[in-house]
Amino acid sequence: MSSHTERVWEDTLQLGKANQVTVELARRHCLNMIFTECGGRGMAEEATGLPINMREVHCLVARGNQAMNLDLIASDFYKAYCVGCTHRRPTGGMPNLATVMEGRAAQAATAAEMERLVTEQRHREWARRVDGVERLSPVPIRRWWVRSMTWAFSIANLV
């Protein structure tokens, strides 16, 4: 096999393994959440048994998107429909989709706070640098320049 083909195969296997984890997290989160195969069957899934083909996520309450990357559609589905759902049938297994999503939200909040602090620090440094530089006196405007620009502007309006 060529190196490109091998890379594609490895990427496909990684996607299948990640999808397998996502399906298990979703099952632990709610027994109503189902990933239904759609869009045909591929040889990679047939050869490996991993969930690689395109799937759609849905439950009793809602129908979600379709994709091969189940983490992406499960995350979107969770945010849109699962938070506060009264029809949830949890298994009690940990970790589940809810704990993973809460962890991601906490990481995103921490990253946003760190970015805010770094930006604040940079602004303070910039302000310190600007305060340290002597301010140059403004260049006086020459009267002849103002008169000539006024004249040019009035000529341009007449044309």
PDB file of C-alpha atoms in Angstrom:
ATOM      1  CA  MET A   1       0.000   0.000   0.000  1.00  0.00           C
ATOM      2  CA  SER A   2       1.090   3.555  -0.602  1.00  0.00           C
ATOM      3  CA  SER A   3       1.831   5.849   2.300  1.00  0.00           C
ATOM      4  CA  HIS A   4      -1.253   7.952   1.463  1.00  0.00           C
ATOM      5  CA  THR A   5      -3.500   4.887   1.545  1.00  0.00           C
ATOM      6  CA  GLU A   6      -1.976   3.794   4.838  1.00  0.00           C
ATOM      7  CA  ARG A   7      -2.571   7.249   6.336  1.00  0.00           C
ATOM      8  CA  VAL A   8      -6.197   7.219   5.204  1.00  0.00           C
ATOM      9  CA  TRP A   9      -6.660   3.739   6.683  1.00  0.00           C
ATOM     10  CA  GLU A  10      -5.080   4.802   9.997  1.00  0.00           C
ATOM     11  CA  ASP A  11      -7.238   7.941  10.120  1.00  0.00           C
ATOM     12  CA  THR A  12     -10.320   5.827   9.455  1.00  0.00           C
ATOM     13  CA  LEU A  13      -9.407   3.399  12.237  1.00  0.00           C
ATOM     14  CA  GLN A  14      -8.839   6.282  14.655  1.00  0.00           C
ATOM     15  CA  LEU A  15     -12.235   7.725  13.736  1.00  0.00           C
ATOM     16  CA  GLY A  16     -13.867   4.327  14.287  1.00  0.00           C
ATOM     17  CA  LYS A  17     -12.250   3.924  17.714  1.00  0.00           C
ATOM     18  CA  ALA A  18     -13.250   7.459  18.729  1.00  0.00           C
ATOM     19  CA  ASN A  19     -16.795   6.781  17.494  1.00  0.00           C
ATOM     20  CA  GLN A  20     -16.901   3.588  19.555  1.00  0.00           C
ATOM     21  CA  VAL A  21     -16.032   5.590  22.683  1.00  0.00           C
ATOM     22  CA  THR A  22     -18.676   8.209  21.827  1.00  0.00           C
ATOM     23  CA  VAL A  23     -21.372   5.560  21.355  1.00  0.00           C
ATOM     24  CA  GLU A  24     -20.530   4.082  24.765  1.00  0.00           C
ATOM     25  CA  LEU A  25     -20.537   7.514  26.449  1.00  0.00           C
ATOM     26  CA  ALA A  26     -23.930   8.255  24.878  1.00  0.00           C
ATOM     27  CA  ARG A  27     -25.298   4.860  25.986  1.00  0.00           C
ATOM     28  CA  ARG A  28     -24.183   5.522  29.566  1.00  0.00           C
ATOM     29  CA  HIS A  29     -25.758   8.973  29.421  1.00  0.00           C
ATOM     30  CA  CYS A  30     -29.187   7.912  28.161  1.00  0.00           C
ATOM     31  CA  LEU A  31     -30.588   4.643  26.860  1.00  0.00           C
ATOM     32  CA  ASN A  32     -32.885   6.617  24.533  1.00  0.00           C
ATOM     33  CA  MET A  33     -29.979   8.102  22.542  1.00  0.00           C
ATOM     34  CA  ILE A  34     -29.471   6.010  19.407  1.00  0.00           C
ATOM     35  CA  PHE A  35     -27.052   6.237  16.484  1.00  0.00           C
ATOM     36  CA  THR A  36     -28.764   4.880  13.379  1.00  0.00           C
ATOM     37  CA  GLU A  37     -26.667   3.990  10.345  1.00  0.00           C
ATOM     38  CA  CYS A  38     -27.557   5.970   7.235  1.00  0.00           C
ATOM     39  CA  GLY A  39     -25.969   6.756   3.904  1.00  0.00           C
ATOM     40  CA  GLY A  40     -24.732   3.309   2.917  1.00  0.00           C
ATOM     41  CA  ARG A  41     -22.157   0.839   4.175  1.00  0.00           C
ATOM     42  CA  GLY A  42     -18.423   1.064   3.723  1.00  0.00           C
ATOM     43  CA  MET A  43     -15.795  -1.642   3.517  1.00  0.00           C
ATOM     44  CA  ALA A  44     -13.812  -0.174   6.432  1.00  0.00           C
ATOM     45  CA  GLU A  45     -16.648  -0.745   8.895  1.00  0.00           C
ATOM     46  CA  GLU A  46     -17.303  -4.176   7.462  1.00  0.00           C
ATOM     47  CA  ALA A  47     -13.632  -5.137   7.807  1.00  0.00           C
ATOM     48  CA  THR A  48     -13.088  -3.726  11.302  1.00  0.00           C
ATOM     49  CA  GLY A  49     -16.486  -3.817  12.980  1.00  0.00           C
ATOM     50  CA  LEU A  50     -15.907  -0.252  14.201  1.00  0.00           C
ATOM     51  CA  PRO A  51     -18.666   2.382  13.781  1.00  0.00           C
ATOM     52  CA  ILE A  52     -17.168   4.219  10.791  1.00  0.00           C
ATOM     53  CA  ASN A  53     -20.126   4.690   8.448  1.00  0.00           C
ATOM     54  CA  MET A  54     -22.325   7.772   8.542  1.00  0.00           C
ATOM     55  CA  ARG A  55     -24.853   7.749  11.352  1.00  0.00           C
ATOM     56  CA  GLU A  56     -27.697   9.899  12.613  1.00  0.00           C
ATOM     57  CA  VAL A  57     -28.262  10.578  16.312  1.00  0.00           C
ATOM     58  CA  HIS A  58     -31.811  10.656  17.636  1.00  0.00           C
ATOM     59  CA  CYS A  59     -33.991   9.819  20.620  1.00  0.00           C
ATOM     60  CA  LEU A  60     -37.657   9.902  21.631  1.00  0.00           C
ATOM     61  CA  VAL A  61     -37.608  13.695  21.820  1.00  0.00           C
ATOM     62  CA  ALA A  62     -35.519  14.860  18.880  1.00  0.00           C
ATOM     63  CA  ARG A  63     -33.689  13.954  15.718  1.00  0.00           C
ATOM     64  CA  GLY A  64     -30.129  15.218  15.298  1.00  0.00           C
ATOM     65  CA  ASN A  65     -27.599  15.594  12.515  1.00  0.00           C
ATOM     66  CA  GLN A  66     -25.831  12.994  10.406  1.00  0.00           C
ATOM     67  CA  ALA A  67     -22.062  12.552  10.157  1.00  0.00           C
ATOM     68  CA  MET A  68     -19.209  10.083  10.330  1.00  0.00           C
ATOM     69  CA  ASN A  69     -17.698  11.964  13.293  1.00  0.00           C
ATOM     70  CA  LEU A  70     -20.062  10.890  16.058  1.00  0.00           C
ATOM     71  CA  ASP A  71     -18.375  13.031  18.709  1.00  0.00           C
ATOM     72  CA  LEU A  72     -19.329  16.141  16.774  1.00  0.00           C
ATOM     73  CA  ILE A  73     -22.994  15.255  16.330  1.00  0.00           C
ATOM     74  CA  ALA A  74     -23.332  13.816  19.855  1.00  0.00           C
ATOM     75  CA  SER A  75     -21.928  17.047  21.315  1.00  0.00           C
ATOM     76  CA  ASP A  76     -24.316  19.195  19.288  1.00  0.00           C
ATOM     77  CA  PHE A  77     -27.237  16.905  20.140  1.00  0.00           C
ATOM     78  CA  TYR A  78     -26.421  17.000  23.855  1.00  0.00           C
ATOM     79  CA  LYS A  79     -26.234  20.811  23.914  1.00  0.00           C
ATOM     80  CA  ALA A  80     -29.461  21.204  21.941  1.00  0.00           C
ATOM     81  CA  TYR A  81     -31.704  18.531  23.458  1.00  0.00           C
ATOM     82  CA  CYS A  82     -30.262  16.657  26.449  1.00  0.00           C
ATOM     83  CA  VAL A  83     -29.671  19.382  29.020  1.00  0.00           C
ATOM     84  CA  GLY A  84     -32.711  19.316  31.296  1.00  0.00           C
ATOM     85  CA  CYS A  85     -34.512  16.572  29.338  1.00  0.00           C
ATOM     86  CA  THR A  86     -37.218  14.847  31.393  1.00  0.00           C
ATOM     87  CA  HIS A  87     -37.181  11.687  29.233  1.00  0.00           C
ATOM     88  CA  ARG A  88     -33.567  10.814  30.046  1.00  0.00           C
ATOM     89  CA  ARG A  89     -32.910   7.186  31.030  1.00  0.00           C
ATOM     90  CA  PRO A  90     -29.407   7.201  32.564  1.00  0.00           C
ATOM     91  CA  THR A  91     -27.504   3.996  33.256  1.00  0.00           C
ATOM     92  CA  GLY A  92     -25.454   5.437  36.107  1.00  0.00           C
ATOM     93  CA  GLY A  93     -22.210   4.494  34.349  1.00  0.00           C
ATOM     94  CA  MET A  94     -19.344   6.945  34.524  1.00  0.00           C
ATOM     95  CA  PRO A  95     -17.948   8.676  32.597  1.00  0.00           C
ATOM     96  CA  ASN A  96     -20.894   9.462  30.382  1.00  0.00           C
ATOM     97  CA  LEU A  97     -21.675  12.065  27.735  1.00  0.00           C
ATOM     98  CA  ALA A  98     -22.849  14.598  30.339  1.00  0.00           C
ATOM     99  CA  THR A  99     -19.643  14.385  32.405  1.00  0.00           C
ATOM    100  CA  VAL A 100     -17.481  14.674  29.286  1.00  0.00           C
ATOM    101  CA  MET A 101     -19.448  17.690  28.030  1.00  0.00           C
ATOM    102  CA  GLU A 102     -19.261  19.379  31.450  1.00  0.00           C
ATOM    103  CA  GLY A 103     -15.506  18.762  31.491  1.00  0.00           C
ATOM    104  CA  ARG A 104     -15.149  20.309  28.042  1.00  0.00           C
ATOM    105  CA  ALA A 105     -17.217  23.315  29.098  1.00  0.00           C
ATOM    106  CA  ALA A 106     -15.005  23.786  32.166  1.00  0.00           C
ATOM    107  CA  GLN A 107     -11.866  23.533  30.014  1.00  0.00           C
ATOM    108  CA  ALA A 108     -13.283  26.056  27.544  1.00  0.00           C
ATOM    109  CA  ALA A 109     -14.136  28.457  30.379  1.00  0.00           C
ATOM    110  CA  THR A 110     -10.631  28.089  31.823  1.00  0.00           C
ATOM    111  CA  ALA A 111      -9.067  28.676  28.409  1.00  0.00           C
ATOM    112  CA  ALA A 112     -11.240  31.757  27.840  1.00  0.00           C
ATOM    113  CA  GLU A 113     -10.276  33.145  31.252  1.00  0.00           C
ATOM    114  CA  MET A 114      -6.584  32.507  30.551  1.00  0.00           C
ATOM    115  CA  GLU A 115      -6.899  34.251  27.187  1.00  0.00           C
ATOM    116  CA  ARG A 116      -8.614  37.205  28.861  1.00  0.00           C
ATOM    117  CA  LEU A 117      -5.819  37.451  31.450  1.00  0.00           C
ATOM    118  CA  VAL A 118      -3.111  37.258  28.783  1.00  0.00           C
ATOM    119  CA  THR A 119      -4.850  39.969  26.745  1.00  0.00           C
ATOM    120  CA  GLU A 120      -5.167  42.151  29.839  1.00  0.00           C
ATOM    121  CA  GLN A 121      -1.458  41.686  30.584  1.00  0.00           C
ATOM    122  CA  ARG A 122      -0.523  42.595  27.007  1.00  0.00           C
ATOM    123  CA  HIS A 123      -2.657  45.736  27.167  1.00  0.00           C
ATOM    124  CA  ARG A 124      -0.922  46.785  30.395  1.00  0.00           C
ATOM    125  CA  GLU A 125       2.486  46.171  28.766  1.00  0.00           C
ATOM    126  CA  TRP A 126       1.496  48.177  25.685  1.00  0.00           C
ATOM    127  CA  ALA A 127       0.219  51.024  27.846  1.00  0.00           C
ATOM    128  CA  ARG A 128       3.472  51.004  29.831  1.00  0.00           C
ATOM    129  CA  ARG A 129       5.487  51.159  26.603  1.00  0.00           C
ATOM    130  CA  VAL A 130       3.372  53.991  25.231  1.00  0.00           C
ATOM    131  CA  ASP A 131       3.665  55.941  28.490  1.00  0.00           C
ATOM    132  CA  GLY A 132       7.445  55.521  28.376  1.00  0.00           C
ATOM    133  CA  VAL A 133       7.753  57.059  24.913  1.00  0.00           C
ATOM    134  CA  GLU A 134       8.001  60.839  24.701  1.00  0.00           C
ATOM    135  CA  ARG A 135       5.069  62.243  22.931  1.00  0.00           C
ATOM    136  CA  LEU A 136       6.007  64.203  19.851  1.00  0.00           C
ATOM    137  CA  SER A 137       4.479  67.621  19.484  1.00  0.00           C
ATOM    138  CA  PRO A 138       1.954  67.738  16.673  1.00  0.00           C
ATOM    139  CA  VAL A 139       3.255  69.033  13.373  1.00  0.00           C
ATOM    140  CA  PRO A 140       1.861  72.531  12.739  1.00  0.00           C
ATOM    141  CA  ILE A 141      -0.450  72.701   9.776  1.00  0.00           C
ATOM    142  CA  ARG A 142       0.832  75.104   7.167  1.00  0.00           C
ATOM    143  CA  ARG A 143      -1.723  77.700   6.218  1.00  0.00           C
ATOM    144  CA  TRP A 144      -0.841  77.539   2.537  1.00  0.00           C
ATOM    145  CA  TRP A 145      -1.565  73.782   2.523  1.00  0.00           C
ATOM    146  CA  VAL A 146      -5.009  74.299   4.018  1.00  0.00           C
ATOM    147  CA  ARG A 147      -5.772  77.069   1.486  1.00  0.00           C
ATOM    148  CA  SER A 148      -4.618  74.960  -1.452  1.00  0.00           C
ATOM    149  CA  MET A 149      -6.624  71.930  -0.281  1.00  0.00           C
ATOM    150  CA  THR A 150      -9.735  74.078   0.161  1.00  0.00           C
ATOM    151  CA  TRP A 151      -9.256  75.492  -3.336  1.00  0.00           C
ATOM    152  CA  ALA A 152      -8.728  71.975  -4.807  1.00  0.00           C
ATOM    153  CA  PHE A 153     -11.826  70.706  -3.037  1.00  0.00           C
ATOM    154  CA  SER A 154     -13.986  73.564  -4.343  1.00  0.00           C
ATOM    155  CA  ILE A 155     -12.687  73.013  -7.916  1.00  0.00           C
ATOM    156  CA  ALA A 156     -13.451  69.303  -7.672  1.00  0.00           C
ATOM    157  CA  ASN A 157     -17.035  70.040  -6.617  1.00  0.00           C
ATOM    158  CA  LEU A 158     -17.591  72.319  -9.614  1.00  0.00           C
ATOM    159  CA  VAL A 159     -16.536  69.690 -12.148  1.00  0.00           C
TER     160      VAL A 159
END
